[in-house]
Amino acid sequence: MPISRASKPPFSLRRAAALLGWLAALASAGPLWAAGAPRAAPTPAARPGSETPLDAGAIVARLAPSGRAGFALIDLQSGAMVEGREAARPFPPASTAKAVAAARALAALGPEARFVTRLVASAPPREGVLRGDLALAGGGDPELDSDALAEMAAQAAARGLRRVEGAFLADRGALPAGPRIDPEQPEQAAYNPAYSGLSLNFNRVLFSWGAEGSADGAAGGLRLEARALRASPAVTGIVIDAAPAPSAPLFQREDGRGDAPERELWQVNAEALRPAEGRRWLPVRHPELYAAEALRALADEAGVSLPAPRLGAAPSPGVELARRESRPLRQILRAMLRHSTNLTAELVGLAADAAEGRAGPRAEEADPLAAAGARSSAWAARLAGAAPASIKLRNHSGLSAQSRVTPAAMAAFLRAAARGALGPRARSPELDAEAAEAPAPGPLAALLRPLPLRAAPGEPPVPEDAAAVAKTGTLLYARGLAGYLRAGSGRVYAFAIYSEDLERRARLADLSRADHAARAWMTRAVAFERALLRSWAVRF
């Protein structure tokens, strides 16, 4: 898997940051085991000031949602558990699992690593013609987009390429690939796409209908495009039609047959195309060909004619005609943690797993994500000093409802990450400078999102110097928050808070829709988390 650690990316970081924030926000997830718990410590006395804040027991009684709730607050210096409830009970971590993926990627790859996508020819072009093969070779970049492919097409044109006589190949590189992150999620969920070392636009395609979705402006037109900020080539390898039957499912999908098995065929219920114009993202199941077809369309605009793509390995050693380097890993991870992009988590997790294994993907693994998730689980539990069964991750994104962690183990892992357990490779001068502004030490704390700690009505004010950063996690009837807190005393803590009502989740007929009850449950779970944080900030 090509990874560079030194050179600069040949594109505008400001434009890339704007694009990736826009795309990543839309790519985020929608809607048992014991831990080796840290030793207990006496609860510190309430800080002097205005009225005494609610303690944890009162907050649980007043705000905890239905089902179960648990938490652990660990002193970063001593490792003592300052406050805990159901701390050894396993909970679905949801997207708080992304904190583990980010930490392992920092430890294995380093914060300045970059993922490289290349356009490789079997020979140099002569008089504009490549009498051989050309390959789009993926390097695991989770943020590759159509704008970057347009720049690569322009690079190849500048090298004199005008036509390819051989094959045009799509090469996913060294990382394993699969058709979806979690098999239990709905087919049409854009947050559950395929994963591959050659991915594009977070492996989502923009489906639009009505006048805006028609190439000729005709009403009712359906269109699929590989949308980015500037480049939005039409997609031909994925086809969508309207099903007139009112009883048809909202979306149905199948692979093509005959000589085009990689073609994706979607059918949408025509009755659901309301209003008359609209758009939504759909997941891509064959991302390598999706990326190659988008490049083919963009190359045509740049004056380069490419044949229809097919899967294949890049020529080796080959002649590089274009190259795209990703942003530094620390920037990719910050965007992943703040926008909760599932595909990014899976790809950086697989890249870290491959780097730690010092080998390519294990060919015998039927479920690469589950196997790599198990190795990440063992790594995290080892760093936390927790029982192996206390961290069980099915993948790196937390999208699977089958993953489990205990609050004690997650908080202990975060403490270890803040105290240097990730090793020297996880650090860089740039990240160290950012970590100096975080409420807790260590590279992971620098990447987490700040949380507001403003007092709710009727609560005592939160000390001005209190601060928190964390990763949230959300599934239907499962919620998590894990991160770091600098309390009013100046002491720093690692914490993990989880809530779940898996019985109510099991009764849901459609995981793609959150009804009023599910939304009300989530609102209560978030209020419970924030009340605990404010209480800790004031009391400790």
Coordinates of C-alpha atoms in Angstrom, one line a residue:
M1 CA 0.0 0.0 0.0
P2 CA 1.7 3.2 -1.1
I3 CA 2.1 5.6 1.8
S4 CA 4.3 8.7 1.7
R5 CA 5.5 10.5 4.8
A6 CA 7.3 13.5 3.5
S7 CA 6.2 15.2 0.3
K8 CA 3.5 17.8 -0.1
P9 CA 0.1 17.1 -1.8
P10 CA -0.3 18.7 -5.2
F11 CA -3.6 20.3 -4.4
S12 CA -5.1 23.2 -2.4
L13 CA -5.5 22.2 1.3
R14 CA -8.0 25.0 1.8
R15 CA -10.3 23.7 -1.0
A16 CA -9.8 20.1 0.1
A17 CA -10.7 20.9 3.7
A18 CA -13.9 22.6 2.6
L19 CA -14.8 19.7 0.3
L20 CA -14.0 17.0 2.7
G21 CA -16.0 18.7 5.5
W22 CA -19.0 18.9 3.2
L23 CA -18.8 15.3 2.0
A24 CA -17.8 13.8 5.3
A25 CA -20.7 15.3 7.1
L26 CA -23.0 13.5 4.7
A27 CA -21.1 10.3 4.9
S28 CA -21.4 9.8 8.7
A29 CA -23.4 7.1 10.4
G30 CA -27.1 7.7 10.7
P31 CA -29.2 6.5 12.4
L32 CA -21.2 -9.6 27.3
W33 CA -17.9 -9.0 28.6
A34 CA -16.2 -7.9 31.8
A35 CA -13.4 -5.4 32.0
G36 CA -10.4 -5.2 34.3
A37 CA -11.6 -2.0 36.1
P38 CA -9.1 0.5 37.5
R39 CA -8.8 0.6 41.3
A40 CA -11.4 2.7 43.1
A41 CA -10.7 6.0 44.7
P42 CA -12.7 8.1 47.2
T43 CA -15.1 10.6 45.7
P44 CA -13.6 14.1 46.0
A45 CA -15.6 16.6 48.0
A46 CA -17.8 19.1 46.1
R47 CA -16.0 22.3 45.1
P48 CA -17.0 25.4 47.0
G49 CA -19.1 27.9 45.2
S50 CA -22.8 28.3 44.5
E51 CA -25.4 25.6 45.0
T52 CA -24.1 22.0 45.2
P53 CA -24.4 20.3 41.8
L54 CA -26.4 17.0 41.3
D55 CA -24.3 13.9 41.9
A56 CA -24.1 11.1 39.5
G57 CA -26.8 9.1 41.3
A58 CA -29.3 11.9 41.0
I59 CA -28.4 12.5 37.3
V60 CA -29.0 8.8 36.6
A61 CA -32.3 8.8 38.3
R62 CA -33.5 12.0 36.6
L63 CA -32.0 11.8 33.1
A64 CA -30.8 8.3 32.2
P65 CA -32.9 6.9 29.2
S66 CA -34.7 3.5 29.3
G67 CA -32.6 0.4 29.2
R68 CA -29.1 0.5 30.7
A69 CA -26.6 3.2 31.3
G70 CA -23.0 3.0 32.5
F71 CA -19.9 5.2 32.9
A72 CA -16.4 5.4 34.1
L73 CA -14.3 8.5 35.1
I74 CA -10.6 7.8 35.6
D75 CA -8.0 10.1 37.0
L76 CA -5.4 10.5 34.2
Q77 CA -2.5 10.7 36.6
S78 CA -3.2 8.0 39.1
G79 CA -5.4 5.7 37.1
A80 CA -8.0 5.5 39.9
M81 CA -11.6 5.3 39.0
V82 CA -13.1 8.4 40.5
E83 CA -16.7 7.6 39.7
G84 CA -18.3 4.7 37.9
R85 CA -21.6 2.9 37.4
E86 CA -22.0 -0.4 35.5
A87 CA -18.4 0.2 34.5
A88 CA -17.7 -3.4 33.8
R89 CA -20.8 -4.0 31.8
P90 CA -20.4 -4.2 28.0
F91 CA -22.2 -1.7 25.8
P92 CA -22.3 -1.0 22.1
P93 CA -19.6 1.6 21.5
A94 CA -21.2 3.0 18.3
S95 CA -18.8 5.6 16.8
T96 CA -16.7 6.0 19.9
A97 CA -14.9 2.9 18.4
K98 CA -13.4 5.4 15.9
A99 CA -11.2 6.7 18.7
V100 CA -9.5 3.3 18.8
A101 CA -9.1 3.3 15.0
A102 CA -7.6 6.8 15.1
A103 CA -5.2 5.9 17.9
R104 CA -4.0 2.7 16.2
A105 CA -3.5 4.5 12.9
L106 CA -1.4 7.2 14.6
A107 CA 0.7 4.5 16.3
A108 CA 1.2 2.4 13.1
L109 CA 1.4 5.0 10.4
G110 CA 2.4 8.2 12.0
P111 CA 0.4 11.5 11.9
E112 CA 2.2 12.8 8.8
A113 CA 1.6 9.8 6.6
R114 CA -0.1 10.3 3.3
F115 CA -2.0 7.9 1.1
V116 CA -1.0 7.8 -2.6
T117 CA -3.2 7.2 -5.6
R118 CA -1.3 6.8 -8.9
L119 CA -2.0 6.5 -12.6
V120 CA 0.5 4.0 -13.9
A121 CA 1.3 3.0 -17.5
S122 CA 3.1 -0.1 -18.8
A123 CA 5.3 2.2 -21.0
P124 CA 5.7 5.9 -21.8
P125 CA 3.2 7.3 -24.3
R126 CA 4.7 7.9 -27.8
E127 CA 3.2 10.7 -29.8
G128 CA 0.3 10.8 -27.5
V129 CA -0.5 7.1 -27.7
L130 CA 0.1 4.5 -24.9
R131 CA 0.6 1.2 -26.7
G132 CA 0.0 -0.8 -23.5
D133 CA -2.1 -0.7 -20.3
L134 CA -3.0 2.1 -18.0
A135 CA -4.1 1.6 -14.4
L136 CA -5.7 3.7 -11.7
A137 CA -3.9 2.3 -8.6
G138 CA -5.5 2.9 -5.2
G139 CA -3.4 3.4 -2.1
G140 CA -6.1 3.4 0.5
D141 CA -6.9 7.1 0.4
P142 CA -10.3 7.5 2.2
E143 CA -10.7 11.1 0.9
L144 CA -10.1 10.6 -2.8
D145 CA -12.7 12.6 -4.7
S146 CA -13.7 13.5 -8.2
D147 CA -11.9 16.8 -8.0
A148 CA -8.7 15.0 -7.3
L149 CA -9.3 12.6 -10.3
A150 CA -9.8 15.7 -12.5
E151 CA -6.4 16.9 -11.5
M152 CA -4.9 13.5 -12.2
A153 CA -6.4 13.5 -15.6
A154 CA -4.9 16.9 -16.3
Q155 CA -1.5 15.6 -15.1
A156 CA -1.7 12.7 -17.5
A157 CA -2.6 15.0 -20.4
A158 CA 0.3 17.3 -19.5
R159 CA 2.6 14.2 -19.8
G160 CA 1.4 13.9 -23.4
L161 CA -1.1 11.1 -23.0
R162 CA -4.0 11.3 -25.5
R163 CA -5.1 7.7 -26.1
V164 CA -4.7 4.3 -24.6
E165 CA -4.6 1.3 -27.0
G166 CA -4.4 -1.4 -24.2
A167 CA -6.6 -2.0 -21.2
F168 CA -7.7 0.6 -18.6
L169 CA -7.4 -1.2 -15.2
A170 CA -8.8 -0.4 -11.8
D171 CA -6.4 -1.7 -9.0
R172 CA -7.6 -1.5 -5.4
G173 CA -4.1 -2.1 -4.1
A174 CA -3.0 -4.0 -1.0
L175 CA -6.1 -3.4 1.2
P176 CA -8.9 -5.9 1.4
A177 CA -12.3 -5.0 -0.1
G178 CA -15.9 -5.8 0.7
P179 CA -19.4 -4.8 -0.5
R180 CA -20.5 -3.1 2.7
I181 CA -19.3 -2.3 6.2
D182 CA -22.1 -3.9 8.2
P183 CA -24.5 -6.5 6.7
E184 CA -27.3 -5.6 9.1
Q185 CA -27.7 -2.0 7.9
P186 CA -30.3 -1.1 5.2
E187 CA -29.2 -1.7 1.6
Q188 CA -29.8 2.0 0.6
A189 CA -27.8 3.5 3.6
A190 CA -25.2 5.8 2.2
Y191 CA -23.2 5.5 5.5
N192 CA -22.7 1.8 4.9
P193 CA -20.9 1.6 1.5
A194 CA -18.4 -0.8 0.2
Y195 CA -14.8 -0.5 1.3
S196 CA -11.7 -0.7 -0.9
G197 CA -8.2 0.6 -1.3
L198 CA -9.5 2.4 -4.3
S199 CA -12.5 4.4 -3.1
L200 CA -14.1 7.6 -4.4
N201 CA -16.3 10.3 -2.8
F202 CA -16.7 8.1 0.3
N203 CA -18.1 5.4 -2.0
R204 CA -21.4 7.2 -2.5
V205 CA -23.1 8.3 -5.7
L206 CA -25.5 11.2 -5.9
F207 CA -29.0 10.2 -7.1
S208 CA -31.2 13.1 -8.3
W209 CA -34.6 13.2 -9.9
G210 CA -36.9 15.7 -11.6
A211 CA -35.8 18.6 -13.8
E212 CA -32.5 19.0 -11.9
G213 CA -31.8 15.3 -12.3
S214 CA -32.3 15.1 -16.0
A215 CA -29.6 15.8 -18.5
D216 CA -32.1 17.4 -20.9
G217 CA -34.2 19.1 -18.2
A218 CA -37.2 16.8 -18.7
A219 CA -39.4 16.3 -15.7
G220 CA -39.0 13.0 -14.0
G221 CA -35.4 12.5 -15.2
L222 CA -33.2 10.2 -13.1
R223 CA -29.5 10.9 -12.8
L224 CA -26.5 9.5 -11.0
E225 CA -23.2 11.4 -10.7
A226 CA -19.9 11.2 -8.9
R227 CA -20.4 14.6 -7.1
A228 CA -17.6 16.6 -5.7
L229 CA -17.3 20.4 -5.2
R230 CA -16.3 21.1 -8.8
A231 CA -16.2 17.9 -10.8
S232 CA -19.4 15.9 -11.1
P233 CA -19.1 13.4 -13.9
A234 CA -22.1 11.3 -14.9
V235 CA -22.0 7.7 -13.8
T236 CA -22.6 4.9 -16.4
G237 CA -21.7 1.8 -14.5
I238 CA -24.5 2.2 -12.0
V239 CA -28.1 2.3 -13.4
I240 CA -31.3 3.4 -11.7
D241 CA -34.9 3.0 -12.9
A242 CA -38.3 3.8 -11.3
A243 CA -40.6 1.0 -10.3
P244 CA -44.2 2.0 -11.0
A245 CA -45.8 -0.5 -8.7
P246 CA -47.0 1.2 -5.5
S247 CA -46.2 -1.9 -3.4
A248 CA -42.5 -2.0 -4.6
P249 CA -39.9 -1.4 -1.9
L250 CA -38.4 2.1 -1.6
F251 CA -35.1 0.9 -3.0
Q252 CA -33.9 -2.4 -4.5
R253 CA -30.5 -3.2 -5.7
E254 CA -28.8 -6.1 -7.5
D255 CA -25.6 -6.8 -9.5
G256 CA -25.7 -7.0 -13.3
R257 CA -25.7 -10.3 -15.1
G258 CA -24.0 -11.8 -18.1
D259 CA -21.1 -9.9 -19.5
A260 CA -21.5 -7.0 -16.9
P261 CA -21.7 -8.6 -13.4
E262 CA -20.0 -5.5 -11.8
R263 CA -22.8 -3.2 -13.0
E264 CA -25.0 -2.0 -10.2
L265 CA -28.8 -2.0 -10.9
W266 CA -31.0 0.1 -8.6
Q267 CA -34.7 0.4 -8.7
V268 CA -36.6 3.1 -6.8
N269 CA -40.3 3.3 -6.1
A270 CA -41.7 6.0 -8.3
E271 CA -44.3 6.8 -5.6
A272 CA -41.4 7.8 -3.3
L273 CA -40.0 10.4 -5.7
R274 CA -41.7 13.3 -3.9
P275 CA -41.4 16.2 -4.2
A276 CA -41.0 16.4 -8.0
E277 CA -37.4 17.3 -7.7
G278 CA -34.8 16.0 -5.2
R279 CA -31.6 14.2 -4.4
R280 CA -30.1 11.7 -2.0
W281 CA -26.9 9.8 -1.7
L282 CA -26.8 6.0 -2.4
P283 CA -23.9 3.6 -1.4
V284 CA -21.6 2.2 -4.1
R285 CA -20.9 -1.5 -4.0
H286 CA -18.1 -1.7 -6.7
P287 CA -16.0 1.3 -5.8
E288 CA -12.9 0.4 -8.0
L289 CA -14.9 0.6 -11.2
Y290 CA -16.9 3.6 -10.0
A291 CA -13.6 5.5 -9.5
A292 CA -12.2 4.3 -12.8
E293 CA -15.4 5.3 -14.7
A294 CA -15.3 8.7 -13.2
L295 CA -11.7 9.2 -14.2
R296 CA -12.5 8.1 -17.7
A297 CA -15.2 10.8 -18.0
L298 CA -12.9 13.4 -16.6
A299 CA -10.0 12.3 -18.8
D300 CA -12.3 12.8 -21.8
E301 CA -12.8 16.4 -20.8
A302 CA -9.0 16.8 -20.5
G303 CA -8.6 15.4 -24.1
V304 CA -7.5 11.9 -23.1
S305 CA -9.4 8.9 -24.5
L306 CA -9.6 5.8 -22.3
P307 CA -11.3 2.5 -22.9
A308 CA -13.9 1.1 -20.6
P309 CA -12.3 0.0 -17.3
R310 CA -12.0 -3.4 -15.9
L311 CA -10.5 -4.8 -12.7
G312 CA -6.8 -5.6 -12.8
A313 CA -3.4 -5.1 -11.3
A314 CA -1.3 -2.1 -12.2
P315 CA 1.8 -2.6 -14.3
S316 CA 4.9 -3.2 -12.3
P317 CA 7.2 -1.3 -12.1
G318 CA 5.4 0.8 -14.6
V319 CA 5.6 4.5 -15.6
E320 CA 3.8 7.0 -13.3
L321 CA 1.8 9.5 -15.3
A322 CA -0.1 11.1 -12.5
R323 CA -0.1 11.1 -8.7
R324 CA -2.3 12.3 -5.9
E325 CA -1.2 12.4 -2.3
S326 CA -3.7 12.7 0.5
R327 CA -3.7 15.2 3.3
P328 CA -1.6 14.2 6.3
L329 CA -3.1 11.5 8.4
R330 CA -3.7 13.8 11.4
Q331 CA -5.9 15.9 9.3
I332 CA -7.8 12.9 7.9
L333 CA -8.3 11.6 11.4
R334 CA -9.5 14.9 12.7
A335 CA -12.2 15.1 10.0
M336 CA -13.1 11.4 10.6
L337 CA -13.5 12.0 14.4
R338 CA -15.5 15.2 13.9
H339 CA -17.8 14.1 11.1
S340 CA -17.8 10.4 12.1
T341 CA -17.2 9.1 8.6
N342 CA -17.5 5.3 8.6
L343 CA -15.5 4.6 5.4
T344 CA -12.5 6.6 6.7
A345 CA -12.5 4.7 9.9
E346 CA -12.5 1.4 8.1
L347 CA -9.8 2.3 5.6
V348 CA -7.4 3.8 8.2
G349 CA -8.1 0.8 10.4
L350 CA -7.2 -1.6 7.7
A351 CA -4.1 0.4 6.7
A352 CA -2.9 0.3 10.3
D353 CA -3.7 -3.4 10.6
A354 CA -1.6 -4.1 7.4
A355 CA 1.2 -1.9 8.7
E356 CA 1.3 -3.7 12.1
G357 CA 1.1 -7.1 10.4
R358 CA 3.9 -6.1 8.1
A359 CA 2.1 -8.1 5.4
G360 CA -0.8 -7.8 3.0
P361 CA -4.3 -8.8 3.7
R362 CA -4.9 -12.3 5.0
A363 CA -6.4 -14.1 2.0
E364 CA -8.1 -16.7 4.2
E365 CA -10.2 -14.2 6.1
A366 CA -13.8 -14.3 5.0
D367 CA -14.7 -11.1 6.8
P368 CA -11.6 -8.8 6.7
L369 CA -13.2 -6.0 8.7
A370 CA -14.2 -8.4 11.6
A371 CA -10.7 -9.9 11.6
A372 CA -8.9 -6.6 11.6
G373 CA -11.4 -5.3 14.2
A374 CA -10.5 -8.2 16.4
R375 CA -6.8 -7.4 16.2
S376 CA -7.5 -3.7 17.0
S377 CA -9.6 -4.9 20.0
A378 CA -6.7 -7.0 21.3
W379 CA -4.3 -4.1 20.8
A380 CA -6.6 -1.6 22.6
A381 CA -7.2 -4.0 25.5
R382 CA -3.5 -4.6 25.9
L383 CA -2.8 -0.9 26.1
A384 CA -5.6 -0.4 28.6
G385 CA -4.4 -3.2 30.8
A386 CA -8.0 -4.5 30.6
A387 CA -9.3 -8.0 30.1
P388 CA -9.3 -9.0 26.4
A389 CA -13.0 -9.6 26.4
S390 CA -13.7 -6.0 27.6
I391 CA -13.1 -4.6 24.1
K392 CA -14.7 -6.5 21.2
L393 CA -15.0 -4.5 18.0
R394 CA -16.6 -6.0 14.9
N395 CA -15.1 -3.2 12.7
H396 CA -13.3 0.1 13.1
S397 CA -16.2 2.5 12.6
G398 CA -18.6 1.2 15.3
L399 CA -21.4 0.8 12.8
S400 CA -22.0 -2.8 13.9
A401 CA -24.4 -3.2 16.8
Q402 CA -22.6 -6.4 17.7
S403 CA -19.5 -4.5 19.0
R404 CA -19.1 -4.2 22.7
V405 CA -16.9 -2.3 25.1
T406 CA -17.0 -1.6 28.9
P407 CA -16.9 2.0 30.1
A408 CA -13.9 1.1 32.3
A409 CA -11.9 -0.4 29.5
M410 CA -12.6 2.5 27.1
A411 CA -11.7 5.1 29.7
A412 CA -8.5 3.1 30.6
F413 CA -7.6 2.9 26.9
L414 CA -8.0 6.7 26.6
R415 CA -5.8 7.2 29.6
A416 CA -3.1 5.0 28.2
A417 CA -3.3 6.9 24.9
A418 CA -2.8 10.2 26.7
R419 CA 0.2 8.8 28.7
G420 CA 2.4 7.8 25.8
A421 CA 1.2 4.3 25.2
L422 CA 0.8 5.0 21.4
G423 CA 4.6 5.3 21.1
P424 CA 6.9 7.9 19.6
R425 CA 5.7 7.2 16.0
A426 CA 2.3 8.7 16.9
R427 CA 3.8 12.1 17.5
S428 CA 5.0 14.9 15.2
P429 CA 5.9 18.6 15.8
E430 CA 2.7 19.7 14.1
L431 CA 0.5 17.4 16.2
D432 CA 2.4 18.2 19.4
A433 CA 1.7 21.9 18.8
E434 CA -2.0 21.1 18.5
A435 CA -2.0 18.8 21.5
A436 CA -0.6 21.7 23.6
E437 CA -4.0 23.4 23.2
A438 CA -6.1 20.3 24.2
P439 CA -7.4 19.7 27.7
A440 CA -5.5 16.4 28.0
P441 CA -2.0 15.4 26.7
G442 CA -1.3 13.1 23.8
P443 CA -2.0 13.1 20.1
L444 CA -5.5 11.6 20.3
A445 CA -6.8 14.4 22.5
A446 CA -5.6 16.9 20.0
L447 CA -7.9 15.4 17.3
L448 CA -11.1 15.0 19.3
R449 CA -13.9 17.5 19.1
P450 CA -14.4 20.1 21.9
L451 CA -17.6 19.8 23.8
P452 CA -19.5 22.8 25.3
L453 CA -19.9 22.7 29.1
R454 CA -22.3 25.6 29.6
A455 CA -24.5 25.1 32.7
A456 CA -28.1 24.2 32.2
P457 CA -30.8 26.3 33.9
G458 CA -30.8 25.8 37.6
E459 CA -27.3 24.3 37.7
P460 CA -24.2 26.0 39.2
P461 CA -21.9 27.6 36.7
V462 CA -19.2 25.5 35.2
P463 CA -15.7 26.8 36.0
E464 CA -14.2 28.8 33.1
D465 CA -11.1 26.7 32.9
A466 CA -13.0 23.4 32.6
A467 CA -12.9 21.9 29.1
A468 CA -13.7 18.6 27.4
V469 CA -13.0 16.8 24.1
A470 CA -14.7 13.6 23.0
K471 CA -16.0 11.3 20.3
T472 CA -19.7 10.7 20.2
G473 CA -21.4 7.5 19.1
T474 CA -24.9 7.0 17.9
L475 CA -27.0 4.0 16.8
L476 CA -30.7 3.6 17.2
Y477 CA -31.2 3.0 20.9
A478 CA -27.5 3.1 21.6
R479 CA -25.4 6.1 22.5
G480 CA -21.8 6.7 23.7
L481 CA -19.5 9.6 24.6
A482 CA -15.8 9.0 25.3
G483 CA -13.0 11.5 25.8
Y484 CA -11.1 13.7 28.2
L485 CA -12.2 16.3 30.8
R486 CA -10.2 19.0 32.5
A487 CA -12.3 19.7 35.6
G488 CA -12.5 23.0 37.5
S489 CA -9.8 21.8 39.8
G490 CA -7.4 21.5 36.9
R491 CA -7.2 17.7 37.2
V492 CA -7.6 15.8 34.0
Y493 CA -9.7 12.7 33.5
A494 CA -10.5 10.1 30.9
F495 CA -14.2 9.2 30.7
A496 CA -16.6 6.9 28.9
I497 CA -20.4 7.1 29.1
Y498 CA -22.8 4.6 27.4
S499 CA -26.5 4.1 27.2
E500 CA -28.5 1.4 25.4
D501 CA -31.9 -0.1 25.1
L502 CA -31.2 -3.1 22.9
E503 CA -34.7 -4.6 23.5
R504 CA -36.4 -1.7 21.9
R505 CA -33.8 -1.7 19.1
A506 CA -34.6 -5.4 18.4
R507 CA -38.3 -4.6 18.0
L508 CA -37.6 -2.1 15.2
A509 CA -38.8 -3.2 11.8
D510 CA -36.8 -0.6 9.8
L511 CA -33.3 0.5 11.0
S512 CA -33.2 3.2 8.3
R513 CA -35.9 5.3 10.1
A514 CA -35.9 6.8 13.6
D515 CA -39.4 7.3 14.9
H516 CA -40.4 9.8 17.5
A517 CA -39.7 7.4 20.3
A518 CA -36.2 6.7 19.1
R519 CA -35.5 10.4 18.7
A520 CA -36.8 11.2 22.2
W521 CA -34.7 8.4 23.6
M522 CA -31.6 9.8 22.0
T523 CA -32.3 13.3 23.2
R524 CA -32.6 12.0 26.7
A525 CA -29.3 10.0 26.4
V526 CA -27.4 13.1 25.2
A527 CA -28.8 15.2 28.0
F528 CA -27.7 12.5 30.5
E529 CA -24.1 12.6 29.1
R530 CA -23.8 16.3 29.2
A531 CA -25.3 16.6 32.7
L532 CA -22.7 14.1 34.0
L533 CA -19.8 16.0 32.3
R534 CA -21.0 19.3 33.8
S535 CA -21.3 17.7 37.2
W536 CA -17.8 16.2 37.1
A537 CA -16.4 19.5 35.9
V538 CA -17.9 21.3 38.9
R539 CA -17.4 18.7 41.6
F540 CA -13.9 17.5 40.7

